[in-house]
C-alpha positions as a printed NumPy array, in Angstrom:
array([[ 23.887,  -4.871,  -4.092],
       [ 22.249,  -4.823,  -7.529],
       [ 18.643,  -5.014,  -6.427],
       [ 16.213,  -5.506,  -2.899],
       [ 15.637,  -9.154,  -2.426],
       [ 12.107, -10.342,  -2.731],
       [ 12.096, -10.804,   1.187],
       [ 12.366,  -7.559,   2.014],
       [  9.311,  -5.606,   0.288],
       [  6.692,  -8.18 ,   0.114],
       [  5.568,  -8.133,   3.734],
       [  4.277,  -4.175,   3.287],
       [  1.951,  -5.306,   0.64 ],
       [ -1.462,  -6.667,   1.743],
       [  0.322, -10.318,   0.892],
       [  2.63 ,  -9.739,   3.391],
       [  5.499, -11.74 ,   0.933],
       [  8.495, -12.399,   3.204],
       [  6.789, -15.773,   2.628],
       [  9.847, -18.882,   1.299],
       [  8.902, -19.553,  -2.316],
       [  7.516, -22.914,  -3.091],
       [  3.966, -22.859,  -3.992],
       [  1.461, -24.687,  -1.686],
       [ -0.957, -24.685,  -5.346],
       [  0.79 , -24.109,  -8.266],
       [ -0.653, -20.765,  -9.871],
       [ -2.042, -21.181, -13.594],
       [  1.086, -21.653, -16.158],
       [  1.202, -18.888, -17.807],
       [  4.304, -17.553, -19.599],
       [  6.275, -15.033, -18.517],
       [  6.45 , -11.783, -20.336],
       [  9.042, -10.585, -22.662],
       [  7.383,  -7.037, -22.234],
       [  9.096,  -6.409, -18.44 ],
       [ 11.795,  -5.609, -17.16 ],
       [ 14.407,  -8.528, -16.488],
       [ 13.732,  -8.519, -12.729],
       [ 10.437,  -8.126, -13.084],
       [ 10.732, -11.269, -14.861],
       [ 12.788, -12.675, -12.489],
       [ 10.352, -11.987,  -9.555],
       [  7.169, -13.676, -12.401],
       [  9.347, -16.885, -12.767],
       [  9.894, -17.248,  -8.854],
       [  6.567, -18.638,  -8.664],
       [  3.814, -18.389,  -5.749],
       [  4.543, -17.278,  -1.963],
       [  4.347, -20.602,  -0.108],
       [  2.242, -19.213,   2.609],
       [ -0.678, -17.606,   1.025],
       [ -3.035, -19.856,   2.452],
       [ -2.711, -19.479,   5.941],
       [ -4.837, -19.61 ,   7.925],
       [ -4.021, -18.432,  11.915],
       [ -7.169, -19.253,  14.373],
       [ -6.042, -17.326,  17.401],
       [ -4.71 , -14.051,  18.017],
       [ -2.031, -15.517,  19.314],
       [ -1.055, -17.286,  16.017],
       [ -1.877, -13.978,  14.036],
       [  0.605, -12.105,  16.265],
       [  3.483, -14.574,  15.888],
       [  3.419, -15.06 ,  12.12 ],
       [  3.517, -11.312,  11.628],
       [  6.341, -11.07 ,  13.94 ],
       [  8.454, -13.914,  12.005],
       [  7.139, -11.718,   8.888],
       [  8.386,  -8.149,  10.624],
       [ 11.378,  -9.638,  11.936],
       [ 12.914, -10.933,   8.264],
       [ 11.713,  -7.499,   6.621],
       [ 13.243,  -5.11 ,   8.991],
       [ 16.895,  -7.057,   8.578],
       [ 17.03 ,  -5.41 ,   5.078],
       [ 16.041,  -1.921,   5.933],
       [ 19.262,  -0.133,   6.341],
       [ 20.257,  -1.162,   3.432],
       [ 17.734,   0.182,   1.308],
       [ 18.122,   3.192,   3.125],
       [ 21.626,   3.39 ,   2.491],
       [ 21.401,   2.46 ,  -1.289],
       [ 18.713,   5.047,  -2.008],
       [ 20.297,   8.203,   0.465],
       [ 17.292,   8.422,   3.017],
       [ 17.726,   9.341,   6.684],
       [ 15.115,   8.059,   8.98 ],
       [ 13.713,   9.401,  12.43 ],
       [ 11.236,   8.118,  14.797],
       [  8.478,  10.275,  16.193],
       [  4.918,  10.553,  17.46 ],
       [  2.067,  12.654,  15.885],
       [ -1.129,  12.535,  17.541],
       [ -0.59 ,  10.141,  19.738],
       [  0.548,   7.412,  16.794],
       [  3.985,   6.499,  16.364],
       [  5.704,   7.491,  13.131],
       [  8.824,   6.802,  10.968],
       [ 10.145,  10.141,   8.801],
       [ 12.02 ,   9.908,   5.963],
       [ 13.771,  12.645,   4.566],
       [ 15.866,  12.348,   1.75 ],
       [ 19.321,  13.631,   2.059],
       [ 19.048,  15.194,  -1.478],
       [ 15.646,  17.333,  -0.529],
       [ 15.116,  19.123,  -3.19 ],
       [ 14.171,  23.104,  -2.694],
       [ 10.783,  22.732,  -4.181],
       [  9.62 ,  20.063,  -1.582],
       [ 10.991,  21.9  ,   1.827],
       [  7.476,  22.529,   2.513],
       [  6.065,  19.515,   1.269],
       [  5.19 ,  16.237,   3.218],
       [  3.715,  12.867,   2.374],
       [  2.238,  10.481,   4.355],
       [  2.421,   7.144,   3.973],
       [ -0.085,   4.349,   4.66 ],
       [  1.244,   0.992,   4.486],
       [  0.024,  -2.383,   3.609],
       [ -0.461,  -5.661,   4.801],
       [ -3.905,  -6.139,   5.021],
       [ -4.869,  -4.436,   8.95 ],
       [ -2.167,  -7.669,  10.171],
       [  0.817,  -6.978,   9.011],
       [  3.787,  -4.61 ,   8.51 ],
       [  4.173,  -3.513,  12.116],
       [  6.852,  -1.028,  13.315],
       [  9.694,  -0.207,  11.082],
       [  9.358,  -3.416,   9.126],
       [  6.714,  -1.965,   6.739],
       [  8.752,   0.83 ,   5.412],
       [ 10.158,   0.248,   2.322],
       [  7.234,   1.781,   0.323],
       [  7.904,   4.96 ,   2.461],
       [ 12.017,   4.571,   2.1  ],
       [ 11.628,   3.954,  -1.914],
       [  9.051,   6.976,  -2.38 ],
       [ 11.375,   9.567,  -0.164],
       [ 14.32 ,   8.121,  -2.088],
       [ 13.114,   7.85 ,  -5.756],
       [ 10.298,  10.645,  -5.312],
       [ 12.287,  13.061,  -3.441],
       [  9.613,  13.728,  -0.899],
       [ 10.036,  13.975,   3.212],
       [  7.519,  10.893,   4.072],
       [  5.933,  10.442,   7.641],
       [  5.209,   6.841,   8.2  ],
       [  2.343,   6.069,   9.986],
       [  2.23 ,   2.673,  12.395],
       [ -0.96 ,   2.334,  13.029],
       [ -2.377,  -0.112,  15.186],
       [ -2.799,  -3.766,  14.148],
       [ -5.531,  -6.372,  13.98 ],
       [ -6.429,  -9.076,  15.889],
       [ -5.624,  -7.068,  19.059],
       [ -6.747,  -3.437,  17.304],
       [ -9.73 ,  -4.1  ,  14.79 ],
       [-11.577,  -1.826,  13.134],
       [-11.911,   1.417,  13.297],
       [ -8.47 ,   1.278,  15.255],
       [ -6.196,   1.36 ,  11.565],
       [ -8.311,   4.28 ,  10.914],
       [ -8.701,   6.317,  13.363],
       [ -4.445,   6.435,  14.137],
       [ -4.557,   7.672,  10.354],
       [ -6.642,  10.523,  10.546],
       [ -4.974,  11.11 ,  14.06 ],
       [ -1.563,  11.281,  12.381],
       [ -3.268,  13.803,   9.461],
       [ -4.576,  15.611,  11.686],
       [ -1.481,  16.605,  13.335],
       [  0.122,  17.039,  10.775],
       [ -2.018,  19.825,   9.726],
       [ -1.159,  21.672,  12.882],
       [  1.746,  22.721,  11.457],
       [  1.644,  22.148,   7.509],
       [ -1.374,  23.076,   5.632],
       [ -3.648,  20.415,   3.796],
       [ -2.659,  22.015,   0.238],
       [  1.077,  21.176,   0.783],
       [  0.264,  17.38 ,   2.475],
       [ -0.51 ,  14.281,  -0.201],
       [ -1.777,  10.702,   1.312],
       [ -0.228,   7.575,  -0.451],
       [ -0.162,   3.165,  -0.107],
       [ -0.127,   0.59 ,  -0.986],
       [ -3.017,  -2.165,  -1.036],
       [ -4.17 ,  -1.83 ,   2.143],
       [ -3.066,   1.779,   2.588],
       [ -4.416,   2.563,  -0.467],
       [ -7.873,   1.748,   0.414],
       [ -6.673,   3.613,   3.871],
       [ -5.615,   6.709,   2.012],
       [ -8.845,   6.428,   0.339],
       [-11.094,   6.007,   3.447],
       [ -8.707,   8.901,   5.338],
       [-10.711,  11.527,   2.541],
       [-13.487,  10.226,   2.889],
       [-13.223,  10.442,   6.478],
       [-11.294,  14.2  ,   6.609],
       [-14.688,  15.055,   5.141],
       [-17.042,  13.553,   7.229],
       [-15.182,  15.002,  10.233],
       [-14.958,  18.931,   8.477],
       [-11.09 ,  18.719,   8.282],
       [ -9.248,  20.238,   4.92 ],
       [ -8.644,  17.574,   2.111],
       [ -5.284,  16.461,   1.044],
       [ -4.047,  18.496,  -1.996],
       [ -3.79 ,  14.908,  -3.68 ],
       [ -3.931,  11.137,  -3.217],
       [ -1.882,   7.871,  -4.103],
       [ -3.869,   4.499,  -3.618],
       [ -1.4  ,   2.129,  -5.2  ],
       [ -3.665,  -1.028,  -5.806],
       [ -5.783,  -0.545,  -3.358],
       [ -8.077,  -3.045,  -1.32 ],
       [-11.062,  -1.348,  -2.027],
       [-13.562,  -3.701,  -1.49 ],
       [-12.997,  -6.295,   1.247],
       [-15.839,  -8.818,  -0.186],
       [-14.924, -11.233,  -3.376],
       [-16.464,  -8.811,  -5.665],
       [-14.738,  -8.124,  -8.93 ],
       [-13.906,  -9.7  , -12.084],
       [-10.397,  -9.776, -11.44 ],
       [-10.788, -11.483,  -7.778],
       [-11.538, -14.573, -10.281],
       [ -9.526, -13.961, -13.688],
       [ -6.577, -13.456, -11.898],
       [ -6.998, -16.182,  -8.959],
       [ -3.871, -18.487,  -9.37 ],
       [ -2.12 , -15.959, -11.867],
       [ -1.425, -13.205,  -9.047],
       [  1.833, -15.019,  -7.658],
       [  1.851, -12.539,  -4.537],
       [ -1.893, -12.906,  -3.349],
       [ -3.152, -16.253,  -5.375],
       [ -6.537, -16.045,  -4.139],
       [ -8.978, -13.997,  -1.537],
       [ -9.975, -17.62 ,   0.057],
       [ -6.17 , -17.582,   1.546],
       [ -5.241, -15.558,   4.334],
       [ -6.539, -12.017,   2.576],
       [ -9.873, -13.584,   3.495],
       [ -9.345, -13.805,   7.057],
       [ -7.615, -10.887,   7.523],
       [-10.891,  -9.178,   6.204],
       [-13.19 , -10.983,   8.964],
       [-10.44 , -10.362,  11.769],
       [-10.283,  -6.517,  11.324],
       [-13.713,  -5.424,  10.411],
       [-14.847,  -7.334,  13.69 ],
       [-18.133,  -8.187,  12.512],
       [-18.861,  -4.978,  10.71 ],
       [-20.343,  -4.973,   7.316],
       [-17.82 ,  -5.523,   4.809],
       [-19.505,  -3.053,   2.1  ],
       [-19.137,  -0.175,   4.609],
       [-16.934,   2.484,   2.79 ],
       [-14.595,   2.929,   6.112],
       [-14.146,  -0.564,   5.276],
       [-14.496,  -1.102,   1.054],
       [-14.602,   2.755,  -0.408],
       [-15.46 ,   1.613,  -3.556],
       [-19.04 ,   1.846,  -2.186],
       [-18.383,   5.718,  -0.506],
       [-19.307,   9.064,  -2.231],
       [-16.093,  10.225,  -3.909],
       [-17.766,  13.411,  -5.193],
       [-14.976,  16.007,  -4.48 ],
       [-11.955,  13.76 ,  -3.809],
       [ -8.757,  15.268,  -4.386],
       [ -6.8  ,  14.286,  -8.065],
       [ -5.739,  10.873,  -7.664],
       [ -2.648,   8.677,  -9.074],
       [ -3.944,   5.106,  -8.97 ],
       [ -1.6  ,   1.908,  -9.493],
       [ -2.223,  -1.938, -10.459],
       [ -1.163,  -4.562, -12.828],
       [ -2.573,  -6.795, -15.619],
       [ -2.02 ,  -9.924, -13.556],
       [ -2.956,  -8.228,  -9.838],
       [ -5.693,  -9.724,  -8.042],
       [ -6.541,  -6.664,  -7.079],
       [ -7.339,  -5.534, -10.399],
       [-10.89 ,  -4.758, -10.416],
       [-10.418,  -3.538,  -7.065],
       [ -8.241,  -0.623,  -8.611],
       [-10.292,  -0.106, -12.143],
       [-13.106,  -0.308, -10.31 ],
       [-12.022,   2.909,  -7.802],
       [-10.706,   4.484, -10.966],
       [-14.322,   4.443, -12.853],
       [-15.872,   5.583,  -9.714],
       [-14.278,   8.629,  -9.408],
       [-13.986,   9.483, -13.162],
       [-17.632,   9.501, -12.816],
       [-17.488,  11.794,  -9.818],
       [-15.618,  14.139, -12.412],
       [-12.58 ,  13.765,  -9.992],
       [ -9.544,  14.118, -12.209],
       [ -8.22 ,  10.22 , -11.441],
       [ -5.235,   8.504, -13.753],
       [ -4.451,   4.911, -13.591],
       [ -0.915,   3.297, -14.404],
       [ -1.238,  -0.554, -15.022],
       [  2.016,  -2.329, -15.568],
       [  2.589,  -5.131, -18.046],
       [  2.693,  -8.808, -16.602],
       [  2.863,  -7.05 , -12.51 ],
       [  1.082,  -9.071,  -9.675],
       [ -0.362,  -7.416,  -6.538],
       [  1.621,  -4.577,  -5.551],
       [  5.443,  -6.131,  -7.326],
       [  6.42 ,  -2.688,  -8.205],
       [  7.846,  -1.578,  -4.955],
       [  9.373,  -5.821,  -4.69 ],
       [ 12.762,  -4.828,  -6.107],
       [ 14.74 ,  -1.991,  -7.512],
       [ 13.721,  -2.957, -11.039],
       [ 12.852,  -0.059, -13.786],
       [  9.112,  -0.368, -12.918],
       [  9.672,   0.759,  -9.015],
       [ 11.625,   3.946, -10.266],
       [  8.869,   4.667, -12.982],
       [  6.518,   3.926, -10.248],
       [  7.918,   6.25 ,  -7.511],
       [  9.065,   8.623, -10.675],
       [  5.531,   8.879, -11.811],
       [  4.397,   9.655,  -7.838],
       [  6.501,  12.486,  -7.413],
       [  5.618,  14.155, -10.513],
       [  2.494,  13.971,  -9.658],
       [  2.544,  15.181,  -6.076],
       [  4.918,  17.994,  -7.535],
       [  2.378,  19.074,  -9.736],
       [ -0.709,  18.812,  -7.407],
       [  1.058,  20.293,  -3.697],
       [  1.645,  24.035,  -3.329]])
């Protein structure tokens, strides 16, 4: 098998992919780049996911497209975990179930070392094991142990539910590993989760992780952002906030303020955070979501770095085994090697 299919890693991203391919709205024409990687290319010419405007009205809808979504996704796990040597247990810490996922090559250094990772799918999607992949690819290609968290789920578990099982799962953690040898990473979603888990592990007095990952994050929940508008119909993952990424918003946050940091960190004090790896794209939606984060804590004097990657839509570096996944992940644990006791 010469590469992940499309199907498989799309659904951990906050566009929840495992969508067929046939565009409801064509995005923009726009050529594709001769600056990627062939199967990044490949994955540019596919064109939009078909089902990026949905929109479910009941929680009862919600529930069953993300099951249709889980069920596809998880098919393909064991392969990836086969293909990239990764072992994977099932567990609970603090009450939240978790996926681990040690490598089988561990190396020496990172016996001590543990990651844990948020996924994405904006607070809807990616339940149980089928939002993994992230966590498989970064154990496999990083060569870091990896505790998946599976937190609870919107529409039945809004907000602060997501949350609150993350810091839960950090905090046991620390009962047994200390905070300089633990780094938080995700992707979209989880990577405004790993970003609201600091700023939460400060408000509640608990040690900060010895570094952070947000891979192009979902840092603010509201349409704010040049790149929520330049990139509308270019993005062929997301397409547009006024799809489902809308609704997802307004069915977790439960009537909360959108601009609250536990929701959209962008807008929480940063002063402090951890060094920070951030991820995006030149044609992500998410864009300005990530630049934006990246500014902030630059500002904070928080020593941030951002990788963008030519032609890449929301979150298409962990989409196949292409050369920009194994930079990505490459890039990750380099950095978590050089940040974690």
């Amino acid at each position: 098998m010469k590469g992940i299919k499309v199907v498989l890693l799309a659904v951990f991203v906050a566009c929840a992919a495992v969508f067929p391919l046939g565009a409801q709205e064509a995005p923009r024409a726009l050529p594709v780049p001769e600056t990627v990687s062939p199967e990044l290319a490949h994955l540019i010419a596919a064109g939009p996911f078909a089902q990026w405007n949905t929109h479910p009205t009941t929680a009862a809808e919600w529930k069953a497209w993300a099951a249709s979504l889980a069920e596809a996704a998880s098919r393909e796990l064991p392969a990836l975990r086969e293909r990239l040597g990764v072992d994977m247990e099932q567990g609970d810490i603090g009450g939240v179930p978790v996926f681990i996922f040690p490598p089988k090559d561990l190396p020496e250094a990172n016996r001590d070392r543990i990651l844990l990772n948020l996924h994405g799918g904006g607070y809807v999607l990616g339940q149980g094991e089928s939002g993994t992949a992230e966590a498989i690819m970064m154990a496999g290609i990083g060569k870091f142990r990896v505790v998946y968290a599976d937190y609870r789920l919107a529409p039945d578990f809004p907000y602060p539910a997501a949350i609150d099982d993350a810091v839960s799962v950090y905090r046991g953690l620390l009962e047994t590993t200390p905070a300089e040898r633990i780094g938080v990473f995700g992707t979209s979603t989880g990577g405004a989760m790993t970003l609201i888990l600091t700023l939460r592990a400060r408000a509640e007095g608990l040690p900060l992780p010895a570094a952070i990952a947000p891979g192009t994050p979902w840092t603010d929940l509201t349409k704010t952002g040049d790149s929520y508008f330049v990139n509308e119909g270019v993005d062929n993952v997301l397409i547009s906030y006024d799809g489902w990424l809308s609704e997802a918003a307004r069915v977790y946050a439960g009537g909360h303020d959108l601009k609250d940091p536990m929701l959209s960190p962008v807008y929480g004090d940063v002063s402090n955070f951890p060094p920070t790896l951030l991820t995006s794209g030149t044609r992500d939606l998410f864009l300005s979501n990530t630049v934006r984060m990246h500014l902030k804590l630059r500002q904070a004097g928080v020593p941030a770095d951002l990788i963008v990657f030519e032609g890449l839509s929301h979150a298409q570096y962990h989409m196949a085994l292409m050369p920009e996944a194994t930079f990505h992940f490459t890039e990750l644990g380099r950095f978590f090697g050089r940040n974690l006791r």
